[in-house]
Coordinates of C-alpha atoms and ligand atoms in Angstrom, one line a residue:
Chain D
M1 CA -10.2 -9.6 31.5
Y2 CA -12.4 -6.9 29.9
S3 CA -15.8 -8.0 28.7
P4 CA -15.9 -10.8 26.0
L5 CA -16.7 -8.4 23.1
I6 CA -13.9 -6.0 24.2
D7 CA -11.5 -8.9 24.6
E8 CA -12.4 -10.2 21.1
L9 CA -11.8 -6.7 19.6
I10 CA -8.4 -6.5 21.3
D11 CA -7.5 -10.0 19.9
A12 CA -8.7 -9.1 16.4
L13 CA -6.7 -5.9 16.4
R14 CA -3.5 -8.0 16.9
C15 CA -3.8 -9.2 13.3
L16 CA -2.4 -5.7 12.4
P17 CA 1.4 -5.7 11.9
G18 CA 3.4 -4.2 14.8
V19 CA 0.4 -4.3 17.2
G20 CA 1.1 -6.1 20.5
P21 CA -1.3 -6.8 23.4
K22 CA -0.8 -3.4 25.0
S23 CA -1.3 -1.3 21.9
A24 CA -4.3 -3.5 20.8
Q25 CA -5.8 -2.7 24.2
R26 CA -5.2 1.0 23.8
M27 CA -6.7 1.0 20.3
A28 CA -9.9 -0.9 21.4
L29 CA -10.5 1.3 24.4
Q30 CA -9.8 4.5 22.4
L31 CA -12.3 3.5 19.7
L32 CA -15.0 2.5 22.2
E33 CA -14.5 5.4 24.7
R34 CA -13.9 8.2 22.2
D35 CA -14.0 7.4 18.5
R36 CA -17.0 5.3 17.5
K37 CA -17.2 7.3 14.3
G38 CA -13.7 6.3 13.5
A39 CA -14.5 2.7 14.2
A40 CA -17.5 2.8 11.8
R41 CA -15.4 4.5 9.1
L42 CA -12.7 1.8 9.6
V43 CA -15.3 -1.0 9.2
Q44 CA -16.6 0.6 6.0
A45 CA -13.1 1.0 4.6
L46 CA -12.1 -2.5 5.4
N47 CA -15.3 -4.0 3.9
E48 CA -15.0 -2.0 0.7
A49 CA -11.3 -2.8 0.3
V50 CA -11.5 -6.5 1.1
E51 CA -14.5 -6.8 -1.3
H52 CA -13.2 -4.9 -4.2
V53 CA -9.4 -4.8 -4.2
G54 CA -7.8 -7.4 -6.3
R55 CA -4.7 -7.5 -8.6
C56 CA -4.0 -5.3 -11.6
Q57 CA -4.4 -7.6 -14.7
L58 CA -1.1 -6.4 -16.1
C59 CA 1.3 -5.6 -13.3
R60 CA -0.3 -7.6 -10.4
T61 CA -0.2 -4.6 -7.9
L62 CA -3.2 -4.2 -5.6
T63 CA -6.1 -2.2 -7.1
E64 CA -9.9 -2.3 -7.4
S65 CA -9.7 -1.5 -11.2
E66 CA -8.9 -4.0 -13.9
Y67 CA -5.7 -2.0 -14.6
C68 CA -3.9 0.1 -12.0
E69 CA -3.3 3.9 -12.6
I70 CA 0.2 3.3 -13.8
C71 CA -0.6 0.6 -16.3
A72 CA -3.6 2.6 -17.5
N73 CA -1.4 5.7 -18.0
P74 CA -0.4 6.0 -21.7
R75 CA 2.4 8.4 -20.9
R76 CA 4.5 5.8 -19.0
D77 CA 7.5 4.5 -21.0
N78 CA 6.9 1.0 -22.4
Q79 CA 10.6 0.3 -22.9
Q80 CA 11.5 -0.2 -19.3
L81 CA 9.9 -2.7 -16.9
C82 CA 10.8 -2.6 -13.2
V83 CA 10.2 -5.7 -11.1
V84 CA 9.4 -5.2 -7.4
E85 CA 8.3 -7.5 -4.6
T86 CA 5.4 -5.5 -3.2
P87 CA 3.0 -2.6 -3.8
A88 CA 4.8 -0.7 -1.1
D89 CA 8.1 -1.0 -3.0
L90 CA 6.4 0.3 -6.1
F91 CA 5.1 3.2 -4.0
A92 CA 8.5 3.9 -2.6
I93 CA 10.0 4.1 -6.1
E94 CA 7.2 6.3 -7.4
Q95 CA 7.8 8.6 -4.4
S96 CA 11.5 9.0 -5.4
N97 CA 10.3 10.5 -8.7
T98 CA 13.1 8.9 -10.7
Y99 CA 11.4 6.3 -12.9
R100 CA 8.8 6.8 -15.8
G101 CA 8.6 3.2 -17.0
R102 CA 6.2 0.3 -16.2
Y103 CA 6.2 -2.2 -13.3
F104 CA 5.7 -5.8 -12.5
V105 CA 4.8 -6.7 -8.9
L106 CA 5.8 -10.2 -7.7
L107 CA 3.7 -10.0 -4.5
G108 CA 6.4 -11.9 -2.8
H109 CA 9.8 -13.5 -3.6
L110 CA 11.1 -17.0 -4.3
S111 CA 11.1 -19.1 -1.1
P112 CA 11.4 -22.8 -1.8
I113 CA 11.1 -23.6 1.9
D114 CA 7.6 -22.0 2.0
G115 CA 6.7 -23.7 -1.3
I116 CA 6.8 -20.3 -3.2
G117 CA 8.1 -21.1 -6.7
P118 CA 8.2 -19.0 -9.9
E119 CA 4.5 -19.6 -10.7
A120 CA 3.4 -18.1 -7.4
I121 CA 5.3 -14.8 -8.1
G122 CA 4.1 -14.7 -11.7
V123 CA 7.4 -15.2 -13.5
D124 CA 5.7 -16.7 -16.6
Q125 CA 3.4 -13.7 -16.8
L126 CA 6.4 -11.4 -16.6
M127 CA 8.3 -13.3 -19.3
N128 CA 5.2 -13.0 -21.6
R129 CA 5.2 -9.2 -21.0
L130 CA 8.9 -9.0 -22.0
V131 CA 8.1 -10.6 -25.4
E132 CA 4.7 -9.0 -26.1
E133 CA 5.5 -5.5 -25.1
N134 CA 8.9 -5.5 -26.7
V135 CA 10.6 -4.3 -23.5
S136 CA 14.2 -3.2 -24.0
E137 CA 15.3 -3.1 -20.3
L138 CA 14.2 -5.1 -17.3
I139 CA 15.2 -3.4 -14.0
L140 CA 15.3 -5.8 -11.1
A141 CA 14.3 -3.8 -7.9
T142 CA 13.7 -6.7 -5.6
N143 CA 14.9 -6.2 -2.0
L144 CA 18.6 -6.4 -1.3
T145 CA 18.0 -9.3 1.0
V146 CA 19.0 -13.0 0.4
E147 CA 15.5 -13.8 -0.9
G148 CA 15.4 -10.7 -3.1
E149 CA 18.8 -11.4 -4.6
T150 CA 17.9 -15.1 -5.3
T151 CA 14.7 -13.9 -6.9
A152 CA 16.5 -11.3 -9.0
H153 CA 19.1 -13.9 -10.1
Y154 CA 16.5 -16.4 -11.1
I155 CA 14.5 -13.8 -13.2
S156 CA 17.7 -12.4 -14.8
E157 CA 18.6 -16.0 -16.0
R158 CA 15.1 -16.4 -17.5
A159 CA 15.1 -13.0 -19.1
R160 CA 18.5 -13.3 -20.6
Q161 CA 17.2 -16.2 -22.8
L162 CA 14.9 -13.6 -24.3
N163 CA 17.7 -11.2 -25.2
V164 CA 16.5 -8.5 -22.9
I165 CA 19.0 -6.1 -21.1
V166 CA 18.7 -6.9 -17.5
S167 CA 19.9 -4.5 -14.8
R168 CA 19.8 -4.5 -11.0
I169 CA 19.5 -1.5 -8.7
A170 CA 22.7 -1.4 -6.7
H171 CA 24.6 1.4 -5.1
G172 CA 22.9 3.3 -2.3
V173 CA 20.5 0.7 -0.9
P174 CA 22.1 -0.6 2.3
M175 CA 22.8 -4.4 2.4
G176 CA 19.9 -6.3 3.9
G177 CA 17.8 -3.2 3.4
E178 CA 14.2 -3.2 2.4
L179 CA 13.2 -0.7 -0.3
E180 CA 10.1 0.4 1.5
Y181 CA 12.2 2.1 4.2
V182 CA 14.8 3.7 1.9
D183 CA 14.5 7.5 1.3
G184 CA 13.8 8.9 -2.1
G185 CA 17.2 10.3 -2.7
T186 CA 18.9 7.0 -2.0
L187 CA 16.5 5.2 -4.3
A188 CA 17.1 7.7 -7.1
H189 CA 20.8 7.1 -6.8
A190 CA 20.4 3.4 -6.8
F191 CA 18.4 3.7 -10.0
S192 CA 20.8 6.0 -11.8
S193 CA 23.8 3.8 -11.0
R194 CA 22.1 0.5 -11.8
K195 CA 24.4 -2.1 -13.4
Q196 CA 23.7 -4.3 -16.3
L197 CA 23.7 -8.0 -15.4
Chain R
M1 CA -1.1 7.4 -4.4
Y2 CA -2.4 3.8 -4.1
S3 CA -5.9 3.1 -5.5
P4 CA -8.8 5.2 -4.0
L5 CA -10.1 2.3 -1.8
I6 CA -6.6 1.5 -0.5
D7 CA -5.9 5.2 0.2
E8 CA -9.2 5.4 2.1
L9 CA -8.3 2.3 4.1
I10 CA -4.9 3.8 5.0
D11 CA -6.6 7.0 6.1
A12 CA -9.2 5.1 8.2
L13 CA -6.5 3.1 10.0
R14 CA -5.0 6.4 11.2
C15 CA -7.9 6.8 13.7
L16 CA -6.1 4.2 15.7
P17 CA -3.8 5.7 18.4
G18 CA -0.1 5.6 17.7
V19 CA -0.7 4.8 14.0
G20 CA 1.1 7.2 11.6
P21 CA 0.9 7.3 7.8
K22 CA 3.7 4.7 7.4
S23 CA 2.3 2.1 9.8
A24 CA -1.2 2.7 8.4
Q25 CA 0.2 1.9 4.9
R26 CA 1.9 -1.3 6.2
M27 CA -1.3 -2.4 7.9
A28 CA -3.5 -1.8 4.9
L29 CA -1.2 -3.7 2.5
Q30 CA -0.6 -6.5 5.0
L31 CA -4.3 -7.1 5.4
L32 CA -5.0 -6.9 1.6
E33 CA -1.9 -8.9 0.5
R34 CA -1.8 -11.6 3.2
D35 CA -4.6 -11.5 5.8
R36 CA -8.1 -11.0 4.5
K37 CA -9.4 -13.4 7.1
G38 CA -7.9 -11.2 9.8
A39 CA -9.6 -8.1 8.1
A40 CA -12.9 -9.9 8.1
R41 CA -12.5 -10.9 11.8
L42 CA -11.6 -7.3 12.7
V43 CA -14.7 -6.0 10.9
Q44 CA -16.9 -8.4 12.8
A45 CA -15.3 -7.6 16.1
L46 CA -15.6 -3.8 15.5
N47 CA -19.2 -4.1 14.5
E48 CA -20.1 -6.2 17.5
A49 CA -18.3 -4.0 20.0
V50 CA -19.5 -0.7 18.6
E51 CA -23.1 -2.0 18.6
H52 CA -23.2 -3.6 21.9
V53 CA -20.6 -2.2 24.3
G54 CA -22.0 0.6 26.5
R55 CA -21.4 1.6 30.1
C56 CA -21.9 -0.5 33.2
Q57 CA -25.0 0.8 35.0
L58 CA -23.2 0.9 38.3
C59 CA -19.5 1.7 37.8
R60 CA -19.6 3.2 34.2
T61 CA -16.8 1.0 32.9
L62 CA -17.2 -0.3 29.3
T63 CA -19.2 -3.5 29.0
E64 CA -21.9 -5.1 26.8
S65 CA -23.8 -6.3 29.9
E66 CA -26.0 -4.2 32.2
Y67 CA -23.5 -4.7 35.0
C68 CA -19.8 -5.5 34.4
E69 CA -18.2 -8.6 35.8
I70 CA -16.8 -6.9 38.9
C71 CA -20.1 -5.1 39.8
A72 CA -21.9 -8.4 39.3
N73 CA -19.5 -10.4 41.5
P74 CA -21.1 -10.8 45.0
R75 CA -17.7 -11.6 46.5
R76 CA -16.2 -8.2 45.9
D77 CA -16.0 -6.0 49.1
N78 CA -18.7 -3.4 49.2
Q79 CA -16.9 -1.3 51.9
Q80 CA -14.3 0.1 49.6
L81 CA -14.9 2.0 46.4
C82 CA -12.0 2.9 44.1
V83 CA -12.2 5.8 41.6
V84 CA -10.2 5.5 38.4
E85 CA -10.2 7.6 35.2
T86 CA -10.5 4.9 32.6
P87 CA -11.3 1.2 32.0
A88 CA -7.6 0.6 31.3
D89 CA -6.7 2.0 34.8
L90 CA -9.2 -0.4 36.3
F91 CA -7.6 -3.2 34.4
A92 CA -4.1 -2.2 35.6
I93 CA -5.3 -2.3 39.2
E94 CA -7.0 -5.7 38.7
Q95 CA -3.8 -7.0 37.2
S96 CA -1.8 -5.9 40.3
N97 CA -4.0 -8.3 42.4
T98 CA -4.1 -6.0 45.4
Y99 CA -7.6 -4.8 45.6
R100 CA -10.9 -6.7 46.3
G101 CA -13.4 -3.8 46.5
R102 CA -15.6 -2.0 44.0
Y103 CA -14.8 0.6 41.3
F104 CA -16.2 3.8 39.8
V105 CA -14.9 4.8 36.4
L106 CA -15.0 8.5 35.6
L107 CA -14.3 7.9 31.9
G108 CA -12.2 11.1 31.9
H109 CA -11.1 13.8 34.3
L110 CA -12.2 17.3 35.1
S111 CA -11.1 19.7 32.4
P112 CA -12.8 23.1 32.5
I113 CA -11.0 24.2 29.4
D114 CA -12.7 21.4 27.4
G115 CA -16.0 21.9 29.1
I116 CA -15.7 18.7 31.1
G117 CA -17.3 19.3 34.5
P118 CA -18.4 17.1 37.4
E119 CA -21.6 15.9 35.6
A120 CA -19.6 14.6 32.6
I121 CA -17.5 12.4 34.8
G122 CA -20.5 11.2 36.9
V123 CA -19.6 12.7 40.2
D124 CA -23.3 12.9 41.3
Q125 CA -23.7 9.2 40.5
L126 CA -20.6 8.5 42.6
M127 CA -21.9 10.5 45.6
N128 CA -25.2 8.6 45.4
R129 CA -23.3 5.3 45.6
L130 CA -21.3 6.4 48.7
V131 CA -24.6 7.1 50.5
E132 CA -26.7 4.2 49.2
E133 CA -24.0 1.5 49.5
N134 CA -22.8 2.7 52.8
V135 CA -19.2 2.8 51.6
S136 CA -16.6 3.2 54.4
E137 CA -13.6 4.1 52.3
L138 CA -13.3 5.9 49.0
I139 CA -9.9 5.3 47.3
L140 CA -8.9 7.9 44.7
A141 CA -6.8 6.3 42.0
T142 CA -7.0 9.0 39.4
N143 CA -3.7 9.6 37.5
L144 CA -0.9 11.4 39.3
T145 CA -1.1 14.1 36.6
V146 CA -2.3 17.7 37.1
E147 CA -5.8 16.8 35.8
G148 CA -5.9 13.6 37.9
E149 CA -4.9 15.5 41.1
T150 CA -7.4 18.3 40.5
T151 CA -10.1 15.7 39.9
A152 CA -9.1 13.8 43.1
H153 CA -9.1 17.0 45.1
Y154 CA -12.6 17.9 43.9
I155 CA -14.1 14.5 44.6
S156 CA -12.5 14.4 48.1
E157 CA -14.1 17.7 49.0
R158 CA -17.4 16.5 47.9
A159 CA -17.1 13.1 49.7
R160 CA -15.9 14.6 52.9
Q161 CA -19.3 16.3 53.3
L162 CA -20.7 12.7 53.5
N163 CA -18.4 11.6 56.3
V164 CA -16.6 9.0 54.2
I165 CA -12.9 8.2 54.7
V166 CA -11.1 9.4 51.6
S167 CA -7.7 8.1 50.6
R168 CA -5.4 8.7 47.7
I169 CA -2.9 6.3 46.2
A170 CA 0.5 7.8 46.7
H171 CA 4.0 6.3 47.0
G172 CA 5.4 4.3 44.2
V173 CA 3.6 5.9 41.3
P174 CA 6.0 8.2 39.6
M175 CA 5.0 11.9 39.4
G176 CA 3.3 12.7 36.1
G177 CA 2.9 8.9 35.6
E178 CA -0.2 7.3 34.1
L179 CA -1.5 4.2 36.0
E180 CA -2.0 2.2 32.9
Y181 CA 1.8 2.0 32.4
V182 CA 2.8 1.3 36.0
D183 CA 3.8 -2.3 36.9
G184 CA 1.7 -4.4 39.3
G185 CA 4.3 -4.3 42.1
T186 CA 4.4 -0.6 42.1
L187 CA 0.7 -0.3 42.1
A188 CA 0.3 -2.8 44.9
H189 CA 2.8 -0.6 46.9
A190 CA 0.9 2.5 46.1
F191 CA -2.3 0.9 47.3
S192 CA -0.9 -0.4 50.6
S193 CA 0.7 2.9 51.5
R194 CA -2.3 5.1 50.6
K195 CA -2.8 8.1 52.8
Q196 CA -6.0 9.3 54.3
L197 CA -6.9 12.7 53.0
Ligands
ZN201 ZN1 -0.8 -2.3 -13.1
ZN202 ZN1 -19.5 -2.2 36.8

């Protein structure tokens, strides 16, 4: 209903999460009417990020370096390894300022119906780290959803065979809640009251 | 707090209207984790639109052609000319299926405090059209906000000197309301009950 190029821009903006037809329209018109500099900056940032951002070779979080800042930080505690589903969950835990160990990012969770098995979420890589780095505690901080619980259960079974202490964050995170939306205080509480599995 | 390239992408996404830090973060991670194709499509669409979309030579709406589809359509009525603030307002009126005349898009409204005077919103160009195209009715469909009313008042004074019938959309649009968010039925009503000024 606008011109073809504007219509295509509106459509393309809908790939962004939470953006429906009405907000996509507002975004496109705002960029074209008033903020072409912002549009150019966005193009540049998207290009750079898509071209250079890959996975950290150790923890699998998103980064443009071989190792992310946390993995590359020699002052982080090697004894604890915390498993999260996504980079946003890692970020949320870092924001809560309660944890000084290392991470492993699954970039997803087990979902047999979608064909996502242990390999897709890097469980073998995780098990290798437990052995090679001599980790003493594995903290499972997957979401408190059905999929997150299933994934935590599967990993705990695998890790127990390696004689590692396995714990699960527990109190404080609401049932069905996603870590990314939990405030720092709640997360800190969930960490300190974790239970050994 | 993420890697520099991801942080820059999150910042750049905040130029989009209605996007705060939290949604920008979700957008960046979603694109990088799961939808790099969508990101590439968005880059392409932004580049094309920013490079090619300009103003219609006649009505000033956004388009990549010399004349927009409405101006280029010989079956639109030349006798009526409708003034709106933005392309989104034009779109909203078209959606209401109640008007078959032509448009003039101010791309803004009078705002002395921001240095936006009659030239910036194309009032001279509008007056020329009234004379050259022999328009019989000028319909003022600026927003029913203070700025929109001021702008409508100014234009009606100027147009009256040219002996053109000037009308203002009225009933149905809530006070302080912005056209873009008004449903089609209400807009149709506002059109049919417009008052001559
Ligand atoms: Zn890492
Ligand atoms: Zn036009």
